CSV table of C-alpha atoms in Angstrom, one decimal:
chain,number,residue,atom,x,y,z
A,9,MET,CA,-25.5,-14.2,7.4
A,10,ILE,CA,-21.6,-14.5,6.6
A,11,PHE,CA,-19.2,-11.4,7.0
A,12,GLU,CA,-15.3,-11.2,6.9
A,13,ARG,CA,-13.1,-8.5,6.8
A,14,PHE,CA,-9.3,-9.7,5.5
A,15,VAL,CA,-6.7,-7.5,6.4
A,16,ASP,CA,-3.7,-7.0,5.1
A,17,PRO,CA,-1.4,-4.1,6.5
A,18,GLY,CA,1.2,-3.4,5.1
A,19,LEU,CA,-1.0,-1.7,2.7
A,20,SER,CA,-4.1,-1.1,5.0
A,21,GLN,CA,-6.1,-2.3,2.6
A,22,HIS,CA,-9.6,-4.7,3.6
A,23,SER,CA,-11.1,-7.1,1.7
A,24,PHE,CA,-14.4,-8.7,2.5
A,25,VAL,CA,-16.1,-12.1,2.5
A,26,VAL,CA,-19.9,-11.6,2.2
A,27,GLY,CA,-22.6,-14.5,2.4
A,28,CYS,CA,-25.1,-16.7,3.2
A,29,GLN,CA,-25.1,-19.2,5.4
A,30,GLY,CA,-28.4,-21.3,4.9
A,31,ASN,CA,-26.6,-21.7,1.4
A,32,SER,CA,-23.1,-21.9,2.2
A,33,GLU,CA,-22.0,-19.6,-0.5
A,34,ILE,CA,-20.5,-16.7,-0.3
A,35,ALA,CA,-19.2,-13.4,-2.9
A,36,VAL,CA,-14.8,-12.3,-2.2
A,37,ILE,CA,-14.9,-8.3,-2.7
A,38,ASP,CA,-11.3,-6.6,-3.6
A,39,PRO,CA,-9.2,-9.8,-3.2
A,40,GLN,CA,-5.7,-9.9,-2.6
A,41,ARG,CA,-3.7,-11.0,-4.6
A,42,ASP,CA,-2.1,-14.3,-3.3
A,43,VAL,CA,-5.9,-15.6,-2.5
A,44,ASP,CA,-5.0,-18.7,-1.2
A,45,VAL,CA,-6.0,-17.0,1.5
A,46,TYR,CA,-9.7,-16.8,0.9
A,47,LEU,CA,-9.4,-20.6,-0.9
A,48,ASP,CA,-8.2,-21.7,2.8
A,49,TYR,CA,-10.9,-20.1,4.2
A,50,ALA,CA,-13.9,-21.7,2.1
A,51,ARG,CA,-12.6,-24.8,2.7
A,52,ASP,CA,-12.2,-24.7,6.6
A,53,ASN,CA,-15.5,-23.7,6.8
A,54,GLY,CA,-17.5,-25.4,4.3
A,55,TYR,CA,-18.6,-22.7,1.9
A,56,ARG,CA,-18.0,-22.0,-1.9
A,57,ILE,CA,-17.0,-18.6,-3.8
A,58,ALA,CA,-19.7,-18.1,-5.7
A,59,TYR,CA,-19.0,-14.6,-6.9
A,60,VAL,CA,-15.5,-12.3,-7.4
A,61,MET,CA,-16.4,-8.6,-7.3
A,62,ASP,CA,-13.9,-5.8,-7.4
A,63,THR,CA,-15.3,-2.2,-6.3
A,64,HIS,CA,-13.2,-0.6,-8.8
A,65,ILE,CA,-9.7,-1.1,-10.5
A,66,HIS,CA,-7.4,-0.9,-8.1
A,67,ALA,CA,-4.1,1.3,-8.4
A,68,ASP,CA,-2.4,0.2,-4.6
A,69,PHE,CA,-2.8,-3.3,-5.7
A,70,ALA,CA,-2.9,-6.1,-7.3
A,71,SER,CA,-5.9,-7.9,-8.0
A,72,GLY,CA,-6.9,-11.0,-7.1
A,73,ALA,CA,-10.3,-11.4,-8.6
A,74,ARG,CA,-8.9,-13.5,-11.7
A,75,GLU,CA,-7.3,-15.7,-10.5
A,76,LEU,CA,-9.7,-16.5,-7.8
A,77,ALA,CA,-12.2,-16.9,-10.1
A,78,ASP,CA,-10.1,-18.8,-12.0
A,79,LYS,CA,-9.5,-21.2,-9.3
A,80,THR,CA,-12.7,-21.5,-8.1
A,81,GLY,CA,-15.4,-21.6,-11.0
A,82,ALA,CA,-16.7,-18.2,-9.0
A,83,ARG,CA,-18.7,-15.2,-11.4
A,84,LEU,CA,-15.9,-12.7,-12.0
A,85,MET,CA,-18.2,-9.2,-11.6
A,86,LEU,CA,-16.4,-6.1,-12.2
A,87,SER,CA,-17.8,-2.4,-13.6
A,88,GLY,CA,-19.2,-2.2,-16.1
A,89,HIS,CA,-18.7,2.1,-16.0
A,90,ASP,CA,-15.0,1.5,-17.1
A,91,ALA,CA,-16.3,1.5,-20.8
A,92,GLY,CA,-14.1,4.1,-22.9
A,93,GLU,CA,-12.4,5.3,-19.9
A,94,HIS,CA,-8.2,5.5,-20.1
A,95,PHE,CA,-8.1,2.0,-18.0
A,96,GLU,CA,-10.8,-0.4,-19.2
A,97,VAL,CA,-10.5,-4.2,-18.4
A,98,ARG,CA,-9.0,-6.2,-20.8
A,99,PHE,CA,-9.8,-10.1,-19.8
A,100,PRO,CA,-13.5,-12.1,-19.6
A,101,HIS,CA,-15.5,-11.3,-17.1
A,102,GLU,CA,-19.2,-10.1,-16.3
A,103,ASP,CA,-20.0,-6.6,-15.9
A,104,ILE,CA,-22.2,-5.2,-13.1
A,105,HIS,CA,-23.6,-2.0,-13.6
A,106,GLU,CA,-25.6,0.6,-10.9
A,107,GLY,CA,-28.2,-1.2,-9.8
A,108,ASP,CA,-27.8,-4.9,-10.4
A,109,ARG,CA,-28.2,-6.8,-7.5
A,110,ILE,CA,-26.9,-10.5,-6.8
A,111,GLU,CA,-28.3,-12.3,-4.2
A,112,ILE,CA,-26.8,-15.5,-1.9
A,113,GLY,CA,-29.8,-17.3,-0.6
A,114,ASN,CA,-30.6,-14.4,2.4
A,115,VAL,CA,-28.1,-11.7,1.6
A,116,ARG,CA,-28.6,-9.7,-1.8
A,117,ILE,CA,-26.1,-7.2,-2.9
A,118,GLU,CA,-26.7,-4.2,-5.0
A,119,ALA,CA,-24.0,-2.3,-6.7
A,120,ARG,CA,-24.6,2.1,-6.7
A,121,HIS,CA,-22.2,3.3,-9.0
A,122,THR,CA,-19.9,5.8,-7.2
A,123,PRO,CA,-17.2,7.5,-9.7
A,124,GLY,CA,-15.0,10.1,-7.9
A,125,HIS,CA,-11.7,8.0,-7.2
A,126,THR,CA,-12.4,6.2,-10.5
A,127,PRO,CA,-14.5,7.0,-13.1
A,128,GLU,CA,-15.7,3.1,-12.8
A,129,HIS,CA,-16.0,3.0,-9.3
A,130,LEU,CA,-19.0,1.1,-7.9
A,131,MET,CA,-20.0,0.8,-3.8
A,132,PHE,CA,-22.2,-2.0,-2.8
A,133,VAL,CA,-24.9,-2.1,-0.5
A,134,VAL,CA,-26.0,-5.0,1.6
A,135,TYR,CA,-29.0,-6.4,3.1
A,136,ASP,CA,-29.4,-9.3,5.2
A,137,GLY,CA,-32.7,-10.3,4.1
A,138,GLY,CA,-33.5,-12.8,7.2
A,139,ARG,CA,-33.9,-9.4,9.0
A,140,SER,CA,-35.2,-7.0,6.3
A,141,GLN,CA,-35.3,-6.4,2.9
A,142,THR,CA,-35.4,-2.8,2.7
A,143,GLU,CA,-32.9,-1.6,5.4
A,144,PRO,CA,-29.3,-2.9,4.2
A,145,VAL,CA,-26.9,-3.5,7.3
A,146,ALA,CA,-23.5,-3.0,5.5
A,147,LEU,CA,-21.9,-1.0,3.1
A,148,VAL,CA,-18.4,-2.2,1.2
A,149,THR,CA,-17.6,1.1,-0.1
A,150,GLY,CA,-14.1,0.5,-1.1
A,151,ASP,CA,-12.3,4.0,-2.0
A,152,PHE,CA,-15.2,6.3,-2.1
A,153,LEU,CA,-16.0,6.8,1.6
A,154,PHE,CA,-13.4,5.8,3.9
A,155,VAL,CA,-13.9,6.5,7.8
A,156,GLY,CA,-13.2,10.3,7.9
A,157,SER,CA,-12.3,10.8,4.5
A,158,LEU,CA,-12.9,9.7,0.6
A,159,GLY,CA,-11.0,8.5,-1.9
A,160,ARG,CA,-8.9,10.6,-3.2
A,161,PRO,CA,-9.3,11.7,-7.0
A,162,ASP,CA,-6.2,12.4,-8.8
A,163,LEU,CA,-4.5,9.1,-9.8
A,164,LEU,CA,-5.3,9.2,-12.8
A,165,GLY,CA,-3.5,12.7,-13.9
A,166,GLU,CA,-3.9,16.3,-13.1
A,167,GLU,CA,-5.8,16.8,-16.6
A,168,THR,CA,-9.3,14.7,-14.5
A,169,LYS,CA,-8.5,15.1,-10.9
A,170,ARG,CA,-11.0,17.8,-11.4
A,171,ASP,CA,-13.3,16.5,-13.3
A,172,LEU,CA,-13.5,13.4,-10.6
A,173,ALA,CA,-13.7,15.5,-7.7
A,174,ARG,CA,-16.8,16.7,-8.9
A,175,GLN,CA,-18.0,13.5,-9.8
A,176,MET,CA,-17.2,12.5,-5.9
A,177,PHE,CA,-19.6,15.5,-5.5
A,178,ARG,CA,-22.7,14.1,-6.9
A,179,SER,CA,-21.9,10.8,-5.6
A,180,VAL,CA,-21.7,11.8,-2.4
A,181,ARG,CA,-25.1,13.9,-2.4
A,182,GLU,CA,-27.1,11.1,-4.7
A,183,LYS,CA,-25.6,8.0,-3.8
A,184,LEU,CA,-25.3,8.1,0.1
A,185,ALA,CA,-28.9,10.2,0.5
A,186,ASP,CA,-31.8,7.6,0.9
A,187,LEU,CA,-29.4,4.9,2.9
A,188,PRO,CA,-29.9,4.7,6.5
A,189,ASP,CA,-27.5,6.5,9.7
A,190,GLY,CA,-27.4,2.8,10.9
A,191,ALA,CA,-25.9,1.0,7.8
A,192,GLU,CA,-22.3,0.0,8.7
A,193,VAL,CA,-19.6,1.9,6.6
A,194,HIS,CA,-17.2,-1.2,5.8
A,195,PRO,CA,-14.1,1.0,3.5
A,196,GLY,CA,-11.5,-0.5,1.3
A,197,HIS,CA,-8.4,0.8,3.3
A,198,GLY,CA,-7.3,2.2,6.7
A,199,ALA,CA,-4.5,4.5,7.9
A,200,GLY,CA,-2.2,4.3,6.4
A,201,SER,CA,-3.0,3.5,2.9
A,202,ALA,CA,-2.0,6.4,0.0
A,203,CYS,CA,-5.7,6.1,-1.7
A,204,GLY,CA,-6.6,9.0,0.8
A,205,ALA,CA,-5.9,11.8,3.2
A,206,GLY,CA,-7.0,12.2,7.2
A,207,MET,CA,-8.5,8.1,7.4
A,208,SER,CA,-9.1,7.4,10.8
A,209,GLY,CA,-7.1,4.5,12.2
A,210,ARG,CA,-10.7,2.7,12.6
A,211,PRO,CA,-11.8,0.1,10.6
A,212,VAL,CA,-15.3,1.0,10.3
A,213,SER,CA,-18.1,2.9,11.3
A,214,THR,CA,-21.9,3.5,10.5
A,215,LEU,CA,-23.2,5.9,7.9
A,216,GLY,CA,-24.8,8.5,10.9
A,217,TYR,CA,-21.8,8.8,12.6
A,218,GLU,CA,-19.9,9.8,9.3
A,219,ARG,CA,-22.4,12.3,8.4
A,220,ARG,CA,-22.1,14.1,11.6
A,221,THR,CA,-17.9,13.4,11.7
A,222,ASN,CA,-16.6,13.5,7.8
A,223,PRO,CA,-15.7,16.9,6.8
A,224,TYR,CA,-16.1,15.5,3.4
A,225,LEU,CA,-19.9,15.0,3.9
A,226,ASP,CA,-20.7,18.2,5.1
A,227,PRO,CA,-24.1,19.5,3.6
A,228,LYS,CA,-23.0,23.3,3.6
A,229,LEU,CA,-20.5,22.4,1.9
A,230,SER,CA,-20.8,24.2,-1.7
A,231,GLU,CA,-19.5,22.1,-4.9
A,232,GLU,CA,-16.0,24.4,-5.5
A,233,ALA,CA,-15.3,24.3,-1.6
A,234,PHE,CA,-15.5,20.3,-1.5
A,235,VAL,CA,-13.3,19.8,-4.3
A,236,GLU,CA,-10.7,22.4,-3.2
A,237,LYS,CA,-11.4,20.3,0.4
A,238,LEU,CA,-11.0,16.9,-1.7
A,239,LEU,CA,-7.6,17.9,-3.5
A,240,HIS,CA,-5.8,19.9,-0.6
A,241,GLY,CA,-2.7,17.8,1.1
A,242,LEU,CA,-3.3,14.4,-0.9
A,243,PRO,CA,-0.2,12.4,0.0
A,244,GLU,CA,2.6,11.7,-2.4
A,245,ILE,CA,0.9,9.3,-4.9
A,246,PRO,CA,3.7,6.2,-5.3
A,247,ASP,CA,4.7,5.4,-8.7
A,248,PHE,CA,4.1,1.6,-8.5
A,249,TYR,CA,-0.1,2.7,-8.7
A,250,PRO,CA,0.4,3.1,-12.2
A,251,ARG,CA,1.5,0.1,-13.0
A,252,ASN,CA,-0.8,-1.8,-10.9
A,253,LYS,CA,-3.6,0.1,-12.8
A,254,GLY,CA,-1.7,-1.4,-15.8
A,255,ILE,CA,-1.8,-4.8,-14.3
A,256,ASN,CA,-5.6,-5.0,-13.4
A,257,THR,CA,-7.1,-3.7,-16.8
A,258,ALA,CA,-4.9,-6.9,-18.4
A,259,GLY,CA,-5.6,-9.2,-16.1
A,260,PRO,CA,-2.9,-9.9,-13.4
A,261,LYS,CA,-0.5,-13.9,-13.6
A,262,ASP,CA,-1.3,-16.2,-11.6
A,263,VAL,CA,0.7,-16.3,-8.1
A,264,ILE,CA,-0.8,-19.0,-6.1
A,265,PRO,CA,1.7,-21.5,-5.9
A,266,LEU,CA,3.6,-18.4,-4.5
A,267,PRO,CA,7.1,-17.6,-5.9
A,268,GLY,CA,10.5,-17.1,-4.3
A,269,LEU,CA,9.9,-19.7,-1.6
A,270,VAL,CA,12.8,-21.4,-2.6
A,271,PRO,CA,16.4,-21.6,-0.3
A,272,LEU,CA,19.7,-20.0,-2.3
A,273,GLU,CA,23.2,-21.1,-1.4
A,274,ALA,CA,24.7,-17.8,-0.2
A,275,ALA,CA,27.8,-18.5,-2.0
A,276,ASP,CA,25.9,-18.3,-5.3
A,277,VAL,CA,23.7,-14.9,-4.0
A,278,ALA,CA,27.3,-13.4,-2.8
A,279,ARG,CA,28.6,-14.6,-7.4
A,280,ARG,CA,25.1,-13.2,-8.5
A,281,VAL,CA,25.7,-9.8,-6.2
A,282,ARG,CA,29.5,-9.5,-7.3
A,283,ALA,CA,27.7,-9.6,-11.8
A,284,ASP,CA,25.2,-6.6,-10.8
A,285,GLU,CA,22.7,-8.9,-11.6
A,286,VAL,CA,19.6,-9.3,-8.8
A,287,THR,CA,18.3,-6.7,-5.8
A,288,VAL,CA,18.6,-8.4,-2.4
A,289,ILE,CA,16.2,-7.1,-0.2
A,290,ASP,CA,17.2,-7.2,3.2
A,291,LEU,CA,13.5,-7.8,5.9
A,292,ARG,CA,15.8,-7.4,9.4
A,293,ASP,CA,15.4,-4.3,11.3
A,294,PRO,CA,17.2,-0.7,11.0
A,295,LEU,CA,19.9,-1.5,13.3
A,296,ALA,CA,20.4,-5.2,12.2
A,297,PHE,CA,20.8,-3.6,8.9
A,298,GLY,CA,23.0,-1.2,10.1
A,299,GLY,CA,25.4,-3.9,11.6
A,300,GLY,CA,25.9,-5.2,8.3
A,301,HIS,CA,24.3,-6.4,5.3
A,302,VAL,CA,24.9,-7.9,1.7
A,303,PRO,CA,26.9,-5.3,-0.5
A,304,GLY,CA,24.3,-2.7,-2.5
A,305,ALA,CA,21.3,-4.3,-0.8
A,306,LEU,CA,17.8,-2.2,0.4
A,307,GLY,CA,16.8,-1.9,3.9
A,308,ILE,CA,13.3,-2.8,3.6
A,309,GLY,CA,12.6,-4.2,7.3
A,310,ILE,CA,9.3,-6.4,7.4
A,311,ARG,CA,8.1,-5.2,10.7
A,312,GLY,CA,6.9,-2.1,8.9
A,313,PRO,CA,5.3,-1.0,5.6
A,314,PHE,CA,7.3,-3.0,3.8
A,315,ALA,CA,4.7,-3.7,0.8
A,316,ASN,CA,4.5,-0.7,0.7
A,317,TRP,CA,8.0,0.3,0.3
A,318,ALA,CA,8.8,-2.4,-1.5
A,319,GLY,CA,6.4,-1.7,-4.3
A,320,TRP,CA,7.7,1.6,-4.3
A,321,VAL,CA,11.5,1.5,-4.9
A,322,THR,CA,12.5,-2.2,-5.8
A,323,PRO,CA,13.7,-1.6,-9.1
A,324,ASP,CA,12.0,-3.0,-12.3
A,325,ASP,CA,15.2,-4.5,-14.1
A,326,LYS,CA,16.6,-7.9,-11.7
A,327,PRO,CA,15.2,-10.7,-9.9
A,328,VAL,CA,14.9,-10.4,-6.2
A,329,ILE,CA,16.4,-11.9,-3.3
A,330,LEU,CA,15.5,-11.8,0.0
A,331,VAL,CA,17.3,-12.0,3.2
A,332,ASP,CA,16.7,-12.9,7.3
A,333,ASP,CA,18.3,-13.0,10.2
A,334,THR,CA,18.1,-16.6,9.5
A,335,GLY,CA,16.1,-17.4,6.9
A,336,ASP,CA,12.6,-18.2,8.5
A,337,PRO,CA,9.9,-19.6,6.1
A,338,GLU,CA,7.8,-17.7,7.9
A,339,VAL,CA,9.7,-14.4,7.1
A,340,ILE,CA,10.4,-15.2,3.8
A,341,GLU,CA,6.5,-16.6,2.8
A,342,ALA,CA,5.1,-13.0,4.4
A,343,ALA,CA,7.3,-10.9,2.5
A,344,VAL,CA,6.9,-12.6,-0.5
A,345,ARG,CA,2.6,-12.1,-0.2
A,346,GLY,CA,3.7,-8.1,0.6
A,347,MET,CA,6.0,-8.6,-2.9
A,348,VAL,CA,3.2,-9.9,-5.0
A,349,ARG,CA,0.4,-7.8,-3.5
A,350,THR,CA,1.8,-4.7,-5.4
A,351,GLY,CA,3.0,-6.3,-8.2
A,352,ARG,CA,6.7,-7.5,-7.7
A,353,ASP,CA,6.5,-11.2,-8.3
A,354,TYR,CA,9.9,-11.3,-10.0
A,355,ILE,CA,11.2,-13.2,-6.5
A,356,ASP,CA,14.0,-16.3,-6.9
A,357,GLY,CA,14.1,-17.0,-3.9
A,358,TYR,CA,16.5,-16.1,-0.3
A,359,VAL,CA,19.6,-17.1,1.4
A,360,ARG,CA,19.7,-20.0,3.1
A,361,GLY,CA,20.2,-19.6,7.1
A,362,GLY,CA,20.2,-15.9,6.0
A,363,MET,CA,22.2,-13.3,7.5
A,364,ALA,CA,23.4,-15.5,9.6
A,365,VAL,CA,24.8,-17.8,7.0
A,366,TRP,CA,26.7,-15.1,5.2
A,367,ALA,CA,28.7,-13.7,7.9
A,368,GLU,CA,30.0,-17.2,9.4
A,369,ALA,CA,31.0,-17.9,5.3
A,370,GLY,CA,32.8,-14.8,5.7
A,371,LEU,CA,31.1,-13.3,2.5
A,372,PRO,CA,31.5,-9.2,2.1
A,373,LEU,CA,29.3,-7.0,4.2
A,374,GLU,CA,28.2,-3.6,4.2
A,375,THR,CA,27.6,-1.4,7.3
A,376,LEU,CA,25.5,1.7,7.5
A,377,GLY,CA,26.7,3.7,10.5
A,378,GLN,CA,23.7,4.5,13.4
A,379,VAL,CA,24.1,8.1,14.4
A,380,ASP,CA,22.8,9.2,17.8
A,381,ALA,CA,20.0,12.7,17.2
A,382,HIS,CA,22.6,14.5,19.5
A,383,GLN,CA,25.4,13.9,17.0
A,384,ALA,CA,24.2,14.1,14.0
A,385,ARG,CA,22.8,17.6,14.9
A,386,GLU,CA,25.6,19.5,16.2
A,387,ALA,CA,27.8,18.0,12.8
A,388,VAL,CA,25.1,19.6,11.0
A,389,HIS,CA,24.8,23.0,12.5
A,390,ARG,CA,29.3,22.5,12.3
A,391,GLY,CA,28.9,22.3,8.5
A,392,ASP,CA,30.8,18.9,8.6
A,393,ALA,CA,27.6,16.8,7.3
A,394,LYS,CA,24.9,17.1,5.5
A,395,LEU,CA,21.2,16.2,6.6
A,396,VAL,CA,18.8,14.9,4.5
A,397,ASP,CA,14.8,14.4,5.3
A,398,VAL,CA,12.8,11.4,3.7
A,399,ARG,CA,9.5,12.2,5.2
A,400,THR,CA,6.6,13.1,3.5
A,401,SER,CA,6.5,17.1,2.2
A,402,ALA,CA,3.2,17.5,4.4
A,403,GLU,CA,5.9,15.9,7.7
A,404,TYR,CA,8.7,18.3,6.3
A,405,ASP,CA,6.3,21.5,6.1
A,406,GLU,CA,4.5,20.5,9.7
A,407,ASP,CA,8.2,19.7,11.3
A,408,ARG,CA,11.6,20.8,10.0
A,409,ASP,CA,15.2,22.0,10.6
A,410,ASP,CA,16.1,24.7,8.2
A,411,ALA,CA,19.0,23.0,7.8
A,412,ALA,CA,17.5,20.0,6.5
A,413,ILE,CA,17.5,19.4,2.2
A,414,HIS,CA,14.0,17.5,1.8
A,415,ARG,CA,14.3,14.4,-0.1
A,416,PRO,CA,11.2,12.1,-0.1
A,417,VAL,CA,12.2,8.8,0.2
A,418,SER,CA,11.2,7.4,-3.5
A,419,GLU,CA,13.2,10.3,-5.0
A,420,THR,CA,16.5,9.8,-3.4
A,421,ARG,CA,16.5,7.2,-6.2
A,422,GLU,CA,18.1,9.6,-8.4
A,423,GLY,CA,19.9,10.8,-5.6
A,424,VAL,CA,19.9,14.2,-3.9
A,425,PRO,CA,21.1,16.9,-5.2
A,426,GLY,CA,23.6,18.6,-4.2
A,427,ILE,CA,24.8,15.5,-2.6
A,428,GLY,CA,28.1,13.9,-3.7
A,429,PRO,CA,29.5,10.4,-3.1
A,430,GLU,CA,31.9,11.7,-0.9
A,431,ASP,CA,29.6,13.9,0.7
A,432,PRO,CA,29.3,12.9,4.8
A,433,VAL,CA,25.0,12.4,5.0
A,434,ALA,CA,22.8,11.8,7.7
A,435,VAL,CA,19.5,10.4,6.1
A,436,ILE,CA,16.3,11.2,8.8
A,437,CYS,CA,12.6,10.2,9.0
A,438,GLY,CA,10.2,10.2,11.4
A,439,THR,CA,11.6,7.1,13.2
A,440,GLY,CA,14.2,5.4,11.4
A,441,TYR,CA,12.1,3.3,8.9
A,442,ARG,CA,11.6,5.2,5.9
A,443,SER,CA,15.5,6.7,6.4
A,444,THR,CA,16.8,3.1,6.1
A,445,VAL,CA,15.5,2.9,3.2
A,446,ALA,CA,16.8,5.8,1.6
A,447,ALA,CA,20.1,5.4,3.1
A,448,SER,CA,20.5,2.3,1.5
A,449,ILE,CA,19.1,3.3,-1.9
A,450,LEU,CA,21.3,6.0,-1.7
A,451,LYS,CA,24.7,3.9,-0.7
A,452,ARG,CA,23.5,1.6,-3.8
A,453,LEU,CA,24.1,4.7,-6.1
A,454,GLY,CA,27.9,4.8,-4.5
A,455,HIS,CA,27.7,7.3,-1.3
A,456,ARG,CA,30.3,6.2,0.8
A,457,ARG,CA,29.3,8.3,3.9
A,458,VAL,CA,25.9,7.8,4.8
A,459,THR,CA,25.0,7.4,8.2
A,460,ASN,CA,20.7,7.1,9.8
A,461,VAL,CA,19.7,9.4,12.3
A,462,VAL,CA,18.4,7.0,15.8
A,463,GLY,CA,15.4,8.0,16.5
A,464,GLY,CA,14.2,9.9,13.8
A,465,MET,CA,13.1,13.4,14.1
A,466,ALA,CA,11.3,13.0,17.6
A,467,ALA,CA,14.5,12.0,19.2
A,468,TRP,CA,16.0,15.3,16.5
A,469,ASN,CA,14.3,17.9,18.6
A,470,ALA,CA,14.7,16.2,21.5
A,471,ALA,CA,18.9,15.7,21.0
A,472,GLY,CA,20.8,18.8,23.1
A,473,SER,CA,24.2,19.9,22.2
A,474,GLU,CA,26.9,17.0,23.1
A,475,VAL,CA,28.3,15.5,20.1
A,476,ALA,CA,31.4,12.8,19.4
A,477,ASP,CA,32.7,14.2,15.5
A,478,LEU,CA,32.1,10.1,13.8
A,479,TRP,CA,31.9,11.2,10.6
A,480,ARG,CA,35.3,9.7,9.5
A,481,ASP,CA,34.5,6.7,10.9
A,482,ALA,CA,31.6,6.4,8.1
A,483,ALA,CA,33.7,6.0,5.3
């Protein structure tokens, strides 16, 4: 039996290859957008991609299922339970329903309809027929059952979330009941995804372990208690999720070969920046970005949850140009892959030679001040600066400073109420990554006196009382 997991760490997304070594055929489940990873895998191992399947119409990423099937001639198998729903696949495919089976040599994949996260959601029960025809070896659970959690039911809106939560209750009680404790659980996401709350960092579990430890699988929960528990404490919904739903129902366009792997001369990029024709995304770390960046650039470091934030805060109205330290093709390609996975395909290219060439050419630079937590704390409590906390609501409620204005990163795109463009602002998050994203957004909106609090809330809480006033220098 062939069973492989592919992980996109930027979105904490898992896709799977399931197949039979005996006939060298495989199925790809929940493929990410840049499908060359599966084409390369199949070629390198001598496998034929015979089936491509999605567990549901995804919101957090643009699916590669349509393109992968087109490129390989594989049968594209998608849930037939979308009929009449708000989101319904509109491109050619074969419907798969509750109880349908796919045979790949000695391997059997059976579909179970598990609505709750979405109305059409499927779980795939996998049997290794060389060992047992009746005992499943694995459950590919998509966004139904996570390690330690379940898929959130509110992505389709307030009006449907309670009904979907009740459907999830029935899916948990009915669609897992006859499955053995020893079956492995392989979910579509791990910790860091916004598709559920409280997911474990472990990528795999067993059904027996989940029955004993997953709080949502507690058999003593009534339906109403289950619904309230499932709807409590959910993370903020990224606003690119509805866009990806639309992309995945219409049929994502091809992105292989990848867009944006085109070197652009720094002077030409500078001209387009002056004309406000493009959005520049700076892939460097927060300190490098703070030291000097392209005017108006968004600071979204590649060494972090890049795909999520690039998908969330990148404007739709202009093409994107990427820049890193030196124009490293591997760094640029990683960023392009992260962007296309969230439906951001409009990438024109990258700065040849990176910021090193930009600086050497004497092209315009902006800076983002980096303020020590001691200095920031004292300045804020003296009233000489305003603190903007851009963490999630749950983080803010758990550990807050009453002097702070709470404004999650995505909401800074509309500015911060009560703060003008000349007000000194210190932006803080957990570690400095999200605050750099938010601070760069505020600078794009015209805020001139913005600084980033180095070390985030951990440093803030540990800060002593010694200060130096940097705010005059931040202008």
